[in-house]
Amino acid sequence: MDIANELLAGSRLALSRAITAVENEYDTAVDIMQKLYPHTGRAHVIGITGPPGAGKSTLTDKLAKEYRRQGKTVGIVAVDPTSPFSGGAILGDRIRMNELTLDEGVFIRSMGTRGSLGGLSRKTAETVKIMDASGKDVIFIETVGVGQSEVDIVKAADTTLVVLVPGLGDDIQAIKAGVLEIGDVFAINKADRDGVDRLNIELEMMLDLNQDMVDWRPPIKRTVASQNQGIEELIAALDDHLGHLDKTGKLAIRRTERTKNELLAMIEEQLGRYVLRNISNSGQFEQLVTAVQQRQRDPYSVVTDLLKGILK
Ligand SMILES: Nc1nc2c(ncn2[C@@H]2O[C@H](COP(=O)(O)OP(=O)(O)OP(=O)(O)O)[C@@H](O)[C@H]2O)c(=O)[nH]1
Ligand SMILES: [Mg+2]
């Protein structure tokens, strides 16, 4: 049997190998993804993001355990855009999920930046699909921070959970713009600390200003992840969001939108590669660069001419 079929038959080793193939861009990756694709689209994909140290990993661990108690299988993709490590290297220090790794119903994988950030979000999305095809009911994507790369990463999710903590001070100002648009559910973690009410009020006020929430107002849940407090309520909110997406037809719309973006990205990538290969093979590219640089030619007509020649 090949990797895809072994994976579909339930092999954890095959699951791990499939992800490695995608991550390292092995030649086998395309074939694996083609075979797995028909089996995707079943999992509830949940993105978890928030500032460093907010308790995202602790929360993911507790959420995963609660979902397991409910009889669901769980996949976790821990993405660290700042780390060159992958395949489990970050797990040791950053994730406190050791018991979880003993559970056959849970599969954890960490990913760092081997290549470009753009590549990272695509590989994360493919890793999610692989876990989805393996039959995981819930898949978490945990990523640090609230910058553009994290926003791109959590685009692969149906539901985005933003984790905040009290005492961020002015940081909330910097964070709010980015997360407000992507947060479907908010968790105020470390609710055992001072400043919870204040943060809650600030968040509610920011949500009040957001016009886009006519039919879903992101709920704000308080948790103490390290004490396993508020986890069931948070899960209820995550499940509610999925129910809302389903009921309103938004799930289909979101997924169609995602499929469209993925197709466009793949076209762009393959076309780009094809064009670049042709340009570098033709040997005239360096001359054109010089001509443009010396103002003998303009870049606009050069690009048009080049593409005309290649795409005919
Ligand atoms: N007091 C308190 N501490 C917590 C809580 N949740 C997590 N912690 C602690 O906060 C620290 C950071 O937790 P992590 O789960 O590693 O946070 P993270 O957001 O995943 O961190 P990065 O992945 O490094 O960004 C750990 O020492 C946790 O034990 C909480 O609810 N209350
Ligand atoms: Mg973490």
Short mmCIF file of C-alpha atoms in Angstrom, two decimals, residues 116-305:
data_model
loop_
_atom_site.label_atom_id
_atom_site.label_comp_id
_atom_site.label_asym_id
_atom_site.label_seq_id
_atom_site.Cartn_x
_atom_site.Cartn_y
_atom_site.Cartn_z
CA SER A 116 8.93 31.43 3.02
CA LEU A 117 6.11 32.54 5.28
CA GLY A 118 3.71 32.19 2.39
CA GLY A 119 4.87 28.62 2.00
CA LEU A 120 4.24 28.08 5.69
CA SER A 121 0.58 29.01 5.51
CA ARG A 122 0.07 26.76 2.48
CA LYS A 123 1.85 23.86 4.16
CA THR A 124 -0.21 24.40 7.29
CA ALA A 125 -3.38 24.25 5.22
CA GLU A 126 -2.19 21.02 3.58
CA THR A 127 -1.25 19.51 6.94
CA VAL A 128 -4.77 20.29 8.12
CA LYS A 129 -6.17 18.51 5.06
CA ILE A 130 -4.00 15.47 5.75
CA MET A 131 -5.23 15.27 9.35
CA ASP A 132 -8.77 15.83 8.12
CA ALA A 133 -8.47 12.93 5.67
CA SER A 134 -7.15 10.76 8.49
CA GLY A 135 -10.51 11.25 10.18
CA LYS A 136 -9.75 13.77 12.93
CA ASP A 137 -12.99 15.39 14.06
CA VAL A 138 -11.46 18.59 15.39
CA ILE A 139 -8.21 20.13 14.18
CA PHE A 140 -6.47 22.97 15.99
CA ILE A 141 -4.00 25.32 14.35
CA GLU A 142 -2.05 27.09 17.07
CA THR A 143 0.07 30.03 16.04
CA VAL A 144 1.84 32.76 17.99
CA GLY A 145 1.12 36.39 17.52
CA VAL A 146 -1.34 38.48 15.61
CA GLY A 147 0.60 39.70 12.58
CA GLN A 148 -0.26 39.20 8.94
CA SER A 149 1.46 35.82 8.69
CA GLU A 150 -0.64 34.48 11.56
CA VAL A 151 -3.77 35.88 9.97
CA ASP A 152 -2.87 34.02 6.77
CA ILE A 153 -2.24 30.84 8.72
CA VAL A 154 -5.57 30.87 10.51
CA LYS A 155 -7.39 31.48 7.24
CA ALA A 156 -7.41 27.70 6.94
CA ALA A 157 -9.72 27.59 9.98
CA ASP A 158 -13.51 27.56 10.15
CA THR A 159 -13.48 29.12 13.60
CA THR A 160 -10.79 31.42 14.94
CA LEU A 161 -10.24 31.64 18.66
CA VAL A 162 -8.27 34.65 19.83
CA VAL A 163 -6.65 34.24 23.24
CA LEU A 164 -5.93 37.38 25.25
CA VAL A 165 -4.73 37.88 28.79
CA PRO A 166 -5.30 40.68 31.29
CA GLY A 167 -2.50 43.10 31.93
CA LEU A 168 -1.45 43.57 28.33
CA GLY A 169 -1.52 47.32 28.93
CA ASP A 170 -1.18 49.29 25.74
CA ASP A 171 -0.45 46.12 23.81
CA ILE A 172 -4.16 45.68 23.35
CA GLN A 173 -4.09 48.78 21.15
CA ALA A 174 -1.58 47.18 18.84
CA ILE A 175 -3.31 43.83 18.83
CA LYS A 176 -6.88 44.87 18.44
CA ALA A 177 -6.93 45.91 14.80
CA GLY A 178 -5.56 42.60 13.59
CA VAL A 179 -7.57 40.26 15.76
CA LEU A 180 -10.92 41.94 15.75
CA GLU A 181 -11.56 40.97 12.18
CA ILE A 182 -10.50 37.39 12.60
CA GLY A 183 -11.79 36.51 16.07
CA ASP A 184 -14.96 34.41 16.01
CA VAL A 185 -14.61 33.58 19.69
CA PHE A 186 -12.45 35.33 22.29
CA ALA A 187 -10.93 33.76 25.38
CA ILE A 188 -9.64 35.88 28.22
CA ASN A 189 -7.18 33.40 29.63
CA LYS A 190 -5.34 33.77 32.95
CA ALA A 191 -8.63 34.98 34.34
CA ASP A 192 -7.09 34.28 37.75
CA ARG A 193 -5.18 37.52 37.32
CA ASP A 194 -6.15 41.13 37.91
CA GLY A 195 -7.62 43.21 35.15
CA VAL A 196 -10.08 40.67 33.70
CA ASP A 197 -13.12 42.93 33.97
CA ARG A 198 -11.28 45.80 32.37
CA LEU A 199 -10.10 43.71 29.44
CA ASN A 200 -13.59 42.29 29.04
CA ILE A 201 -15.10 45.78 28.87
CA GLU A 202 -12.45 46.97 26.42
CA LEU A 203 -13.09 44.00 24.18
CA GLU A 204 -16.85 44.47 24.29
CA MET A 205 -16.39 48.11 23.36
CA MET A 206 -14.20 47.19 20.42
CA LEU A 207 -16.75 44.64 19.28
CA ASP A 208 -19.45 47.32 19.54
CA LEU A 209 -17.54 49.40 17.01
CA ASN A 210 -17.31 46.55 14.56
CA GLN A 211 -20.10 46.79 12.01
CA ASP A 212 -19.61 43.38 10.44
CA MET A 213 -21.26 41.33 13.13
CA VAL A 214 -24.92 41.49 12.34
CA ASP A 215 -25.61 37.81 12.84
CA TRP A 216 -22.68 36.61 14.96
CA ARG A 217 -21.34 38.54 17.89
CA PRO A 218 -18.09 36.90 18.99
CA PRO A 219 -18.61 35.64 22.53
CA ILE A 220 -15.96 36.40 25.16
CA LYS A 221 -15.19 33.50 27.51
CA ARG A 222 -13.03 33.58 30.61
CA THR A 223 -10.64 30.71 31.19
CA VAL A 224 -7.90 29.63 33.54
CA ALA A 225 -6.31 27.07 31.25
CA SER A 226 -3.71 25.96 33.78
CA GLN A 227 -6.55 25.05 36.19
CA ASN A 228 -8.83 23.60 33.51
CA GLN A 229 -11.43 26.27 34.24
CA GLY A 230 -13.93 27.52 31.68
CA ILE A 231 -12.99 24.88 29.13
CA GLU A 232 -16.44 23.36 28.65
CA GLU A 233 -17.98 26.80 28.20
CA LEU A 234 -15.32 27.68 25.67
CA ILE A 235 -15.96 24.48 23.74
CA ALA A 236 -19.67 25.23 23.77
CA ALA A 237 -18.89 28.62 22.18
CA LEU A 238 -16.65 27.02 19.53
CA ASP A 239 -19.34 24.45 18.73
CA ASP A 240 -21.98 27.20 18.61
CA HIS A 241 -19.92 29.05 16.05
CA LEU A 242 -19.70 25.98 13.84
CA GLY A 243 -23.45 25.49 14.22
CA HIS A 244 -24.00 29.12 13.25
CA LEU A 245 -21.80 28.78 10.15
CA ASP A 246 -23.63 25.65 9.15
CA LYS A 247 -27.13 27.00 9.73
CA THR A 248 -26.56 30.27 7.89
CA GLY A 249 -24.79 28.68 4.92
CA LYS A 250 -21.65 30.61 5.81
CA LEU A 251 -19.63 27.43 6.21
CA ALA A 252 -20.14 26.62 2.57
CA ILE A 253 -19.40 30.22 1.58
CA ARG A 254 -16.20 30.32 3.65
CA ARG A 255 -15.04 27.01 2.30
CA THR A 256 -15.83 27.96 -1.28
CA GLU A 257 -13.89 31.16 -0.79
CA ARG A 258 -10.98 29.19 0.63
CA THR A 259 -11.05 26.71 -2.24
CA LYS A 260 -11.03 29.58 -4.69
CA ASN A 261 -8.07 31.23 -2.99
CA GLU A 262 -6.19 27.95 -2.87
CA LEU A 263 -6.78 27.33 -6.56
CA LEU A 264 -5.70 30.86 -7.46
CA ALA A 265 -2.59 30.53 -5.30
CA MET A 266 -1.68 27.25 -6.97
CA ILE A 267 -2.21 28.70 -10.43
CA GLU A 268 -0.12 31.72 -9.54
CA GLU A 269 2.64 29.55 -8.16
CA GLN A 270 2.80 27.12 -11.06
CA LEU A 271 2.49 29.85 -13.64
CA GLY A 272 5.18 31.86 -11.89
CA ARG A 273 7.48 28.87 -11.82
CA TYR A 274 6.84 28.12 -15.49
CA VAL A 275 7.50 31.69 -16.52
CA LEU A 276 10.64 31.99 -14.43
CA ARG A 277 12.02 28.76 -15.81
CA ASN A 278 11.45 29.96 -19.35
CA ILE A 279 12.92 33.36 -18.71
CA SER A 280 16.08 31.98 -17.17
CA ASN A 281 16.40 29.39 -19.95
CA SER A 282 16.11 32.01 -22.66
CA GLY A 283 19.29 33.68 -21.44
CA GLN A 284 18.09 37.14 -22.44
CA PHE A 285 16.83 38.11 -19.00
CA GLU A 286 20.09 39.62 -17.73
CA GLN A 287 20.34 41.78 -20.84
CA LEU A 288 16.81 43.01 -20.34
CA VAL A 289 17.56 43.88 -16.72
CA THR A 290 20.50 45.97 -17.88
CA ALA A 291 18.44 47.61 -20.61
CA VAL A 292 15.75 48.57 -18.13
CA GLN A 293 18.28 49.77 -15.59
CA GLN A 294 19.93 51.99 -18.23
CA ARG A 295 16.57 53.35 -19.33
CA GLN A 296 16.93 51.91 -22.81
CA ARG A 297 13.76 49.98 -22.19
CA ASP A 298 10.90 50.38 -19.73
CA PRO A 299 9.89 47.51 -17.42
CA TYR A 300 6.24 47.56 -18.52
CA SER A 301 6.83 46.77 -22.16
CA VAL A 302 9.58 44.31 -21.25
CA VAL A 303 7.22 42.29 -19.05
CA THR A 304 4.48 42.37 -21.66
CA ASP A 305 6.89 41.22 -24.38
#
